[in-house]
Amino acid sequence: MVSASRHTPAAAAASAPDAGGVLVLGIESSCDETGVALVRTRASGVPELLAHALHTQVAMHADYGGVVPELASRDHIRRVIPLANSVLAQAGQSLSAIDMVAFTRGPGLAGALLVGAGVACALAAALGKPVLGVHHLEGHLLSPFLSADPPEFPFIALLVSGGHTQLMRVDGVGRYALLGETIDDAAGEAFDKSAKLLGLGYPGGPALARLAEFGDDSAYKLPRPLLHSGNLDFSFAGLKTAVLTQARKFEGSPCEQQRADLAASTQAAIVEVLVKKSLTALRATGLKRMVVAGGVGANQRLRAALNAACAQLGVRVHYPELSLCTDNGAMIAMAAAMRVQAGVEAPQRQYAFDVKPRWPLDQLASAAQGT
């Protein structure tokens, strides 16, 4: 499945007011989505997304109940070049027009990252253009700038992507201060693992959220780990254990209503923790703007609860477009363009590459602040 850009080629060309901007091709291949996008920097304002295309491997991995790294890597190899061609065609641009190639350097699956890095560096070398490795989580963090209602710095960011749940203060591109993070299971893992315990398919998080729509979120009393800890750290491993314990109490196979009630109660517990910790961060910093990014940021219950709570504090909440909450090339191209535009990092014509399967975002922030 390839999803087209929100711009047609003609519209993309017509909507580009700064024809002299830097044209950035971004490649994302950190896990189970292959994404390619084209972004152009502008003299003022945020860079502009010209086109993007995405292939998801969900159907391929569903038979295994989770991502198989070797299969993911092989599929990235098959998809990345056709997607790049599609993006260039959508934007009405030639390969020679590209000024810079960006790729996800980490974190992620090592083999999958190597595919994107290898293609990006080979392409940049062939064109004689600079290349830039991007932090995957920074891509998510800056993805709301791709929306129709982009945020302004500074803001509090709730980053809920896969195995990462973090609260950060963001004062600018590359200026990130970690306020709190998960000490075991992240919110996304709690969704997925709880879904598996309920016998739901892969990917578990969206399946659990759909089932929760038919349940009573107060049916089961589940823990809210670290809710009153006095800090901004998260822990969801205990919640998963509580879901397992409750599921085992069902006599025989649970009926559909029991499953829906447990799904709703699980979702409510996760959302309450995320919302209350976010409000604590906002009050502690005094900031009046918040960004929510990452796959869990697409959860409608989370969005509704955050919107309601933040409205009472006079805080504006910004999200990526729903189609850009999961991994995608647009966020990688955007992050690279914003780093270059802000003067935080300069791309290099050095084509030897490495990847960083484990790469804390605060390490990137420290390096950026030191430049």
Coordinates of C-alpha atoms in Angstrom, one line a residue:
M1 CA 0.0 0.0 0.0
V2 CA 1.4 3.4 -1.0
S3 CA -0.2 6.5 0.3
A4 CA 0.1 9.6 -1.9
S5 CA 1.1 13.0 -0.8
R6 CA -1.4 15.6 0.2
H7 CA -0.1 17.7 -2.8
T8 CA -0.5 16.8 -6.5
P9 CA 2.6 17.5 -8.6
A10 CA 1.0 20.7 -10.1
A11 CA -0.1 21.9 -6.7
A12 CA 3.3 21.2 -5.2
A13 CA 5.0 23.3 -7.9
A14 CA 2.5 26.1 -7.6
S15 CA 2.7 26.2 -3.8
A16 CA 6.5 26.5 -3.6
P17 CA 7.1 30.3 -3.2
D18 CA 10.8 29.9 -2.5
A19 CA 12.1 28.1 -5.5
G20 CA 15.7 28.8 -4.3
G21 CA 15.2 26.7 -1.1
V22 CA 17.1 23.5 -0.3
L23 CA 15.4 20.4 -1.7
V24 CA 15.7 17.6 0.8
L25 CA 14.9 13.9 0.0
G26 CA 14.2 12.0 3.3
I27 CA 14.3 8.2 3.7
E28 CA 12.8 6.4 6.8
S29 CA 13.5 2.7 7.3
S30 CA 13.9 2.2 11.0
C31 CA 11.3 -0.6 11.5
D32 CA 8.3 -1.7 9.6
E33 CA 7.4 1.2 7.4
T34 CA 9.4 2.4 4.3
G35 CA 8.9 6.2 3.9
V36 CA 10.3 8.6 1.4
A37 CA 9.5 12.4 1.1
L38 CA 10.6 15.6 -0.5
V39 CA 10.7 18.8 1.5
R40 CA 11.9 22.3 0.5
T41 CA 13.3 24.9 2.9
R42 CA 12.0 28.4 2.8
A43 CA 13.5 31.7 3.6
S44 CA 10.9 32.3 6.3
G45 CA 8.6 29.9 8.1
V46 CA 8.9 26.1 8.4
P47 CA 10.0 24.0 5.4
E48 CA 7.3 22.8 3.0
L49 CA 6.3 19.3 2.3
L50 CA 6.1 18.7 -1.4
A51 CA 5.4 15.0 -1.6
H52 CA 5.6 11.8 0.4
A53 CA 4.9 8.1 0.0
L54 CA 4.7 5.3 2.5
H55 CA 4.6 1.5 2.4
T56 CA 3.6 -0.3 5.6
Q57 CA 4.6 -3.9 6.3
V58 CA 1.7 -4.5 8.8
A59 CA 0.1 -7.2 6.6
M60 CA 3.4 -9.0 6.2
H61 CA 4.2 -9.1 9.9
A62 CA 0.7 -9.9 11.1
D63 CA 1.1 -13.6 10.5
Y64 CA 4.0 -13.6 13.0
G65 CA 2.3 -11.4 15.7
G66 CA 5.1 -8.8 15.5
V67 CA 7.9 -7.4 13.4
V68 CA 10.4 -9.9 12.0
P69 CA 13.7 -7.9 11.5
E70 CA 15.0 -9.9 8.6
L71 CA 11.8 -9.7 6.7
A72 CA 11.6 -6.0 7.4
S73 CA 15.0 -5.3 6.0
R74 CA 14.4 -7.2 2.8
D75 CA 11.1 -5.4 2.2
H76 CA 12.8 -2.0 2.7
I77 CA 15.2 -3.0 -0.1
R78 CA 12.3 -3.8 -2.4
R79 CA 10.3 -0.6 -1.7
V80 CA 12.7 2.3 -1.2
I81 CA 13.6 3.0 -4.9
P82 CA 10.1 2.7 -6.2
L83 CA 8.9 5.0 -3.5
A84 CA 11.6 7.6 -4.2
N85 CA 10.6 7.5 -7.9
S86 CA 6.9 8.0 -6.9
V87 CA 7.8 11.0 -4.7
L88 CA 9.8 12.7 -7.4
A89 CA 7.0 12.2 -9.9
Q90 CA 4.4 13.6 -7.4
A91 CA 6.5 16.7 -6.8
G92 CA 7.3 17.2 -10.5
Q93 CA 11.0 17.1 -9.7
S94 CA 14.0 15.4 -11.2
L95 CA 16.6 13.4 -9.4
S96 CA 19.3 16.0 -10.2
A97 CA 17.2 18.7 -8.5
I98 CA 17.8 17.2 -5.1
D99 CA 20.1 19.3 -2.9
M100 CA 20.5 17.0 0.1
V101 CA 19.6 13.4 1.1
A102 CA 18.5 12.6 4.7
F103 CA 18.0 9.3 6.3
T104 CA 17.1 7.8 9.6
R105 CA 20.4 6.9 11.4
G106 CA 18.7 5.6 14.6
P107 CA 17.3 4.3 16.8
G108 CA 15.6 1.3 15.3
L109 CA 16.4 -2.2 13.9
A110 CA 20.0 -2.4 12.8
G111 CA 19.4 -4.2 9.5
A112 CA 16.4 -1.9 8.6
L113 CA 18.4 1.2 9.3
L114 CA 21.3 0.0 7.2
V115 CA 19.0 -0.2 4.1
G116 CA 17.9 3.4 4.3
A117 CA 21.4 4.6 5.2
G118 CA 23.0 2.7 2.4
V119 CA 20.6 3.9 -0.3
A120 CA 20.8 7.5 0.9
C121 CA 24.6 7.6 1.0
A122 CA 24.9 5.8 -2.3
L123 CA 22.4 8.2 -3.9
A124 CA 24.1 11.3 -2.4
A125 CA 27.5 10.1 -3.6
A126 CA 26.2 9.5 -7.1
L127 CA 24.7 13.0 -7.2
G128 CA 27.7 14.6 -5.5
K129 CA 25.3 16.1 -2.9
P130 CA 25.6 16.2 0.9
V131 CA 23.9 13.7 3.2
L132 CA 22.6 14.0 6.8
G133 CA 21.7 11.2 9.3
V134 CA 18.6 12.1 11.3
H135 CA 17.5 10.9 14.8
H136 CA 14.2 9.0 14.4
L137 CA 12.7 10.5 17.6
E138 CA 13.6 14.0 16.5
G139 CA 11.6 13.4 13.4
H140 CA 8.6 12.5 15.5
L141 CA 9.2 15.5 17.8
L142 CA 9.2 17.9 14.9
S143 CA 6.4 16.2 12.9
P144 CA 3.7 18.6 14.1
F145 CA 5.4 21.2 12.0
L146 CA 4.1 19.3 9.0
S147 CA 0.5 20.0 10.1
A148 CA -1.8 22.8 9.1
D149 CA -1.4 24.3 12.6
P150 CA 2.3 24.1 13.3
P151 CA 3.5 24.9 16.8
E152 CA 5.9 27.6 17.9
F153 CA 8.9 27.2 20.2
P154 CA 9.1 26.7 23.2
F155 CA 6.8 23.9 24.1
I156 CA 6.4 20.7 26.2
A157 CA 6.5 17.6 24.1
L158 CA 5.0 14.3 24.9
L159 CA 6.8 11.7 22.8
V160 CA 4.9 8.4 22.7
S161 CA 6.4 6.3 19.9
G162 CA 6.9 2.5 20.1
G163 CA 9.3 1.7 23.0
H164 CA 9.7 5.4 23.9
T165 CA 7.6 7.5 26.3
Q166 CA 9.2 10.8 27.2
L167 CA 8.4 14.3 28.3
M168 CA 10.7 17.0 27.0
R169 CA 11.0 20.8 27.1
V170 CA 11.8 21.9 23.5
D171 CA 13.2 25.5 23.2
G172 CA 14.2 25.2 19.5
V173 CA 15.6 22.8 16.9
G174 CA 18.3 20.7 18.7
R175 CA 17.5 22.3 22.1
Y176 CA 15.8 19.5 24.1
A177 CA 15.7 18.9 27.8
L178 CA 14.5 15.6 29.0
L179 CA 12.0 16.0 31.9
G180 CA 10.9 12.4 32.3
E181 CA 10.9 9.0 30.6
T182 CA 9.7 5.4 30.9
I183 CA 11.7 3.2 33.2
D184 CA 10.4 0.0 31.8
D185 CA 7.5 -0.6 29.3
A186 CA 6.5 2.5 27.3
A187 CA 2.9 3.4 26.6
G188 CA 3.0 1.9 23.1
E189 CA 4.3 -1.4 24.5
A190 CA 1.5 -1.4 27.2
F191 CA -1.1 -1.0 24.4
D192 CA 0.5 -3.7 22.3
K193 CA 1.2 -6.2 25.0
S194 CA -2.3 -5.8 26.6
A195 CA -3.8 -6.3 23.2
K196 CA -2.0 -9.5 22.8
L197 CA -3.2 -10.7 26.2
L198 CA -6.8 -10.0 25.0
G199 CA -6.2 -12.0 21.8
L200 CA -6.2 -9.1 19.5
G201 CA -4.3 -8.9 16.2
Y202 CA -1.2 -7.0 15.2
P203 CA -0.6 -4.1 15.5
G204 CA -2.2 -4.3 19.0
G205 CA -2.5 -0.7 20.0
P206 CA -5.0 0.4 17.3
A207 CA -6.9 -2.9 17.8
L208 CA -7.2 -2.3 21.5
A209 CA -8.4 1.3 21.0
R210 CA -11.1 0.1 18.5
L211 CA -12.4 -2.6 21.0
A212 CA -12.3 -0.1 23.8
E213 CA -15.0 2.0 22.0
F214 CA -17.5 -0.7 23.0
G215 CA -16.4 -1.1 26.6
D216 CA -16.8 0.5 30.1
D217 CA -13.6 2.1 31.1
S218 CA -14.5 1.8 34.8
A219 CA -15.3 -1.9 34.7
Y220 CA -11.9 -3.0 36.0
K221 CA -9.8 -1.2 38.6
L222 CA -6.3 -1.2 37.0
P223 CA -3.2 0.5 38.5
R224 CA -1.8 3.9 37.3
P225 CA 1.9 3.3 37.9
L226 CA 4.0 6.3 39.2
L227 CA 0.9 8.6 38.9
H228 CA 1.8 10.2 42.3
S229 CA 5.5 9.6 42.2
G230 CA 6.4 13.3 42.3
N231 CA 8.5 13.1 39.2
L232 CA 7.8 12.9 35.4
D233 CA 8.9 9.3 34.8
F234 CA 6.6 6.6 33.5
S235 CA 6.2 2.9 34.2
F236 CA 3.7 0.6 32.4
A237 CA 5.0 -2.9 33.2
G238 CA 2.8 -3.2 36.3
L239 CA -0.3 -2.3 34.2
K240 CA 0.5 -5.1 31.8
T241 CA 0.8 -7.5 34.7
A242 CA -2.6 -6.3 36.1
V243 CA -4.2 -6.9 32.7
L244 CA -2.8 -10.4 32.6
T245 CA -4.1 -11.1 36.1
Q246 CA -7.5 -9.9 35.3
A247 CA -7.7 -11.8 32.0
R248 CA -6.9 -15.0 33.9
K249 CA -9.8 -14.4 36.2
F250 CA -12.3 -14.9 33.3
E251 CA -13.9 -18.3 33.5
G252 CA -13.0 -20.1 30.2
S253 CA -12.9 -17.7 27.3
P254 CA -14.1 -14.1 28.1
C255 CA -17.2 -12.9 26.3
E256 CA -16.8 -10.0 23.9
Q257 CA -18.2 -7.5 26.4
Q258 CA -15.6 -8.5 29.0
R259 CA -12.8 -8.1 26.5
A260 CA -14.2 -4.7 25.5
D261 CA -14.4 -3.6 29.1
L262 CA -10.9 -4.7 29.9
A263 CA -9.6 -2.9 26.7
A264 CA -11.4 0.3 27.7
S265 CA -10.1 0.1 31.3
T266 CA -6.6 -0.5 30.1
Q267 CA -6.7 2.5 27.7
A268 CA -8.2 4.7 30.4
A269 CA -5.3 3.8 32.7
I270 CA -2.7 4.6 30.1
V271 CA -4.3 7.9 29.1
E272 CA -4.8 9.1 32.7
V273 CA -1.1 8.7 33.4
L274 CA 0.0 10.4 30.2
V275 CA -2.4 13.3 30.7
K276 CA -1.6 13.9 34.4
K277 CA 2.2 13.8 33.8
S278 CA 1.9 16.2 30.9
L279 CA -0.1 18.6 33.0
T280 CA 2.5 18.4 35.7
A281 CA 5.2 19.3 33.2
L282 CA 3.2 22.2 31.9
R283 CA 2.6 23.6 35.4
A284 CA 6.2 23.1 36.4
T285 CA 7.6 25.0 33.3
G286 CA 4.8 27.5 32.9
L287 CA 4.7 26.9 29.2
K288 CA 1.4 27.4 27.3
R289 CA 2.1 25.2 24.3
M290 CA 2.3 21.4 24.0
V291 CA 3.1 18.9 21.2
V292 CA 2.1 15.3 21.1
A293 CA 4.0 13.1 18.7
G294 CA 4.5 9.4 17.9
G295 CA 2.1 6.6 17.0
V296 CA 0.2 6.7 20.3
G297 CA -0.5 10.3 19.6
A298 CA -3.1 9.1 17.1
N299 CA -5.2 7.7 19.9
Q300 CA -8.5 9.6 20.0
R301 CA -9.1 9.0 23.7
L302 CA -5.7 10.5 24.5
R303 CA -6.3 13.5 22.2
A304 CA -9.8 14.2 23.7
A305 CA -8.5 14.0 27.3
L306 CA -5.5 16.2 26.6
N307 CA -7.5 18.8 24.7
A308 CA -10.0 19.1 27.5
A309 CA -7.4 19.2 30.3
C310 CA -5.2 21.7 28.5
A311 CA -8.1 24.0 27.5
Q312 CA -8.7 24.5 31.3
L313 CA -5.0 25.7 31.6
G314 CA -5.1 27.9 28.5
V315 CA -2.6 25.6 26.8
R316 CA -2.7 24.9 23.0
V317 CA -2.0 21.3 21.9
H318 CA -0.5 20.5 18.6
Y319 CA -0.5 17.1 16.8
P320 CA 0.9 15.7 13.6
E321 CA -1.7 14.9 10.9
L322 CA -3.1 11.4 11.6
S323 CA -1.4 10.0 8.5
L324 CA 1.9 11.2 9.8
C325 CA 1.7 9.9 13.4
T326 CA 3.4 6.6 12.6
D327 CA 6.9 6.4 11.0
N328 CA 7.2 8.2 7.7
G329 CA 9.7 9.9 5.4
A330 CA 8.2 13.3 5.7
M331 CA 9.2 13.7 9.3
I332 CA 12.8 12.7 8.5
A333 CA 13.0 15.1 5.6
M334 CA 11.4 17.9 7.7
A335 CA 13.8 17.3 10.7
A336 CA 16.8 17.4 8.4
A337 CA 15.5 20.6 6.7
M338 CA 14.8 22.3 10.0
R339 CA 18.3 21.4 11.4
V340 CA 20.0 22.9 8.3
Q341 CA 17.7 25.9 8.2
A342 CA 18.3 26.7 11.9
G343 CA 22.1 26.3 11.4
V344 CA 22.2 23.5 14.0
E345 CA 23.9 21.1 11.7
A346 CA 25.5 21.1 8.3
P347 CA 25.2 18.2 5.9
Q348 CA 28.5 16.6 4.8
R349 CA 29.8 15.1 1.6
Q350 CA 31.1 12.1 3.5
Y351 CA 29.5 8.9 2.3
A352 CA 30.9 6.3 4.8
F353 CA 28.0 5.7 7.2
D354 CA 27.0 4.0 10.4
V355 CA 23.7 3.5 12.2
K356 CA 22.7 3.8 15.8
P357 CA 20.1 1.2 16.8
R358 CA 20.2 2.6 20.4
W359 CA 20.5 6.4 20.4
P360 CA 19.1 8.5 23.3
L361 CA 17.6 11.7 22.0
D362 CA 19.3 13.7 24.8
Q363 CA 22.7 12.7 23.3
L364 CA 21.7 14.4 20.1
A365 CA 20.5 17.4 22.0
S366 CA 23.8 17.8 23.8
A367 CA 25.8 17.4 20.5
A368 CA 23.6 20.0 18.8
Q369 CA 23.9 22.5 21.6
G370 CA 27.7 22.1 21.5
T371 CA 27.9 23.0 17.8

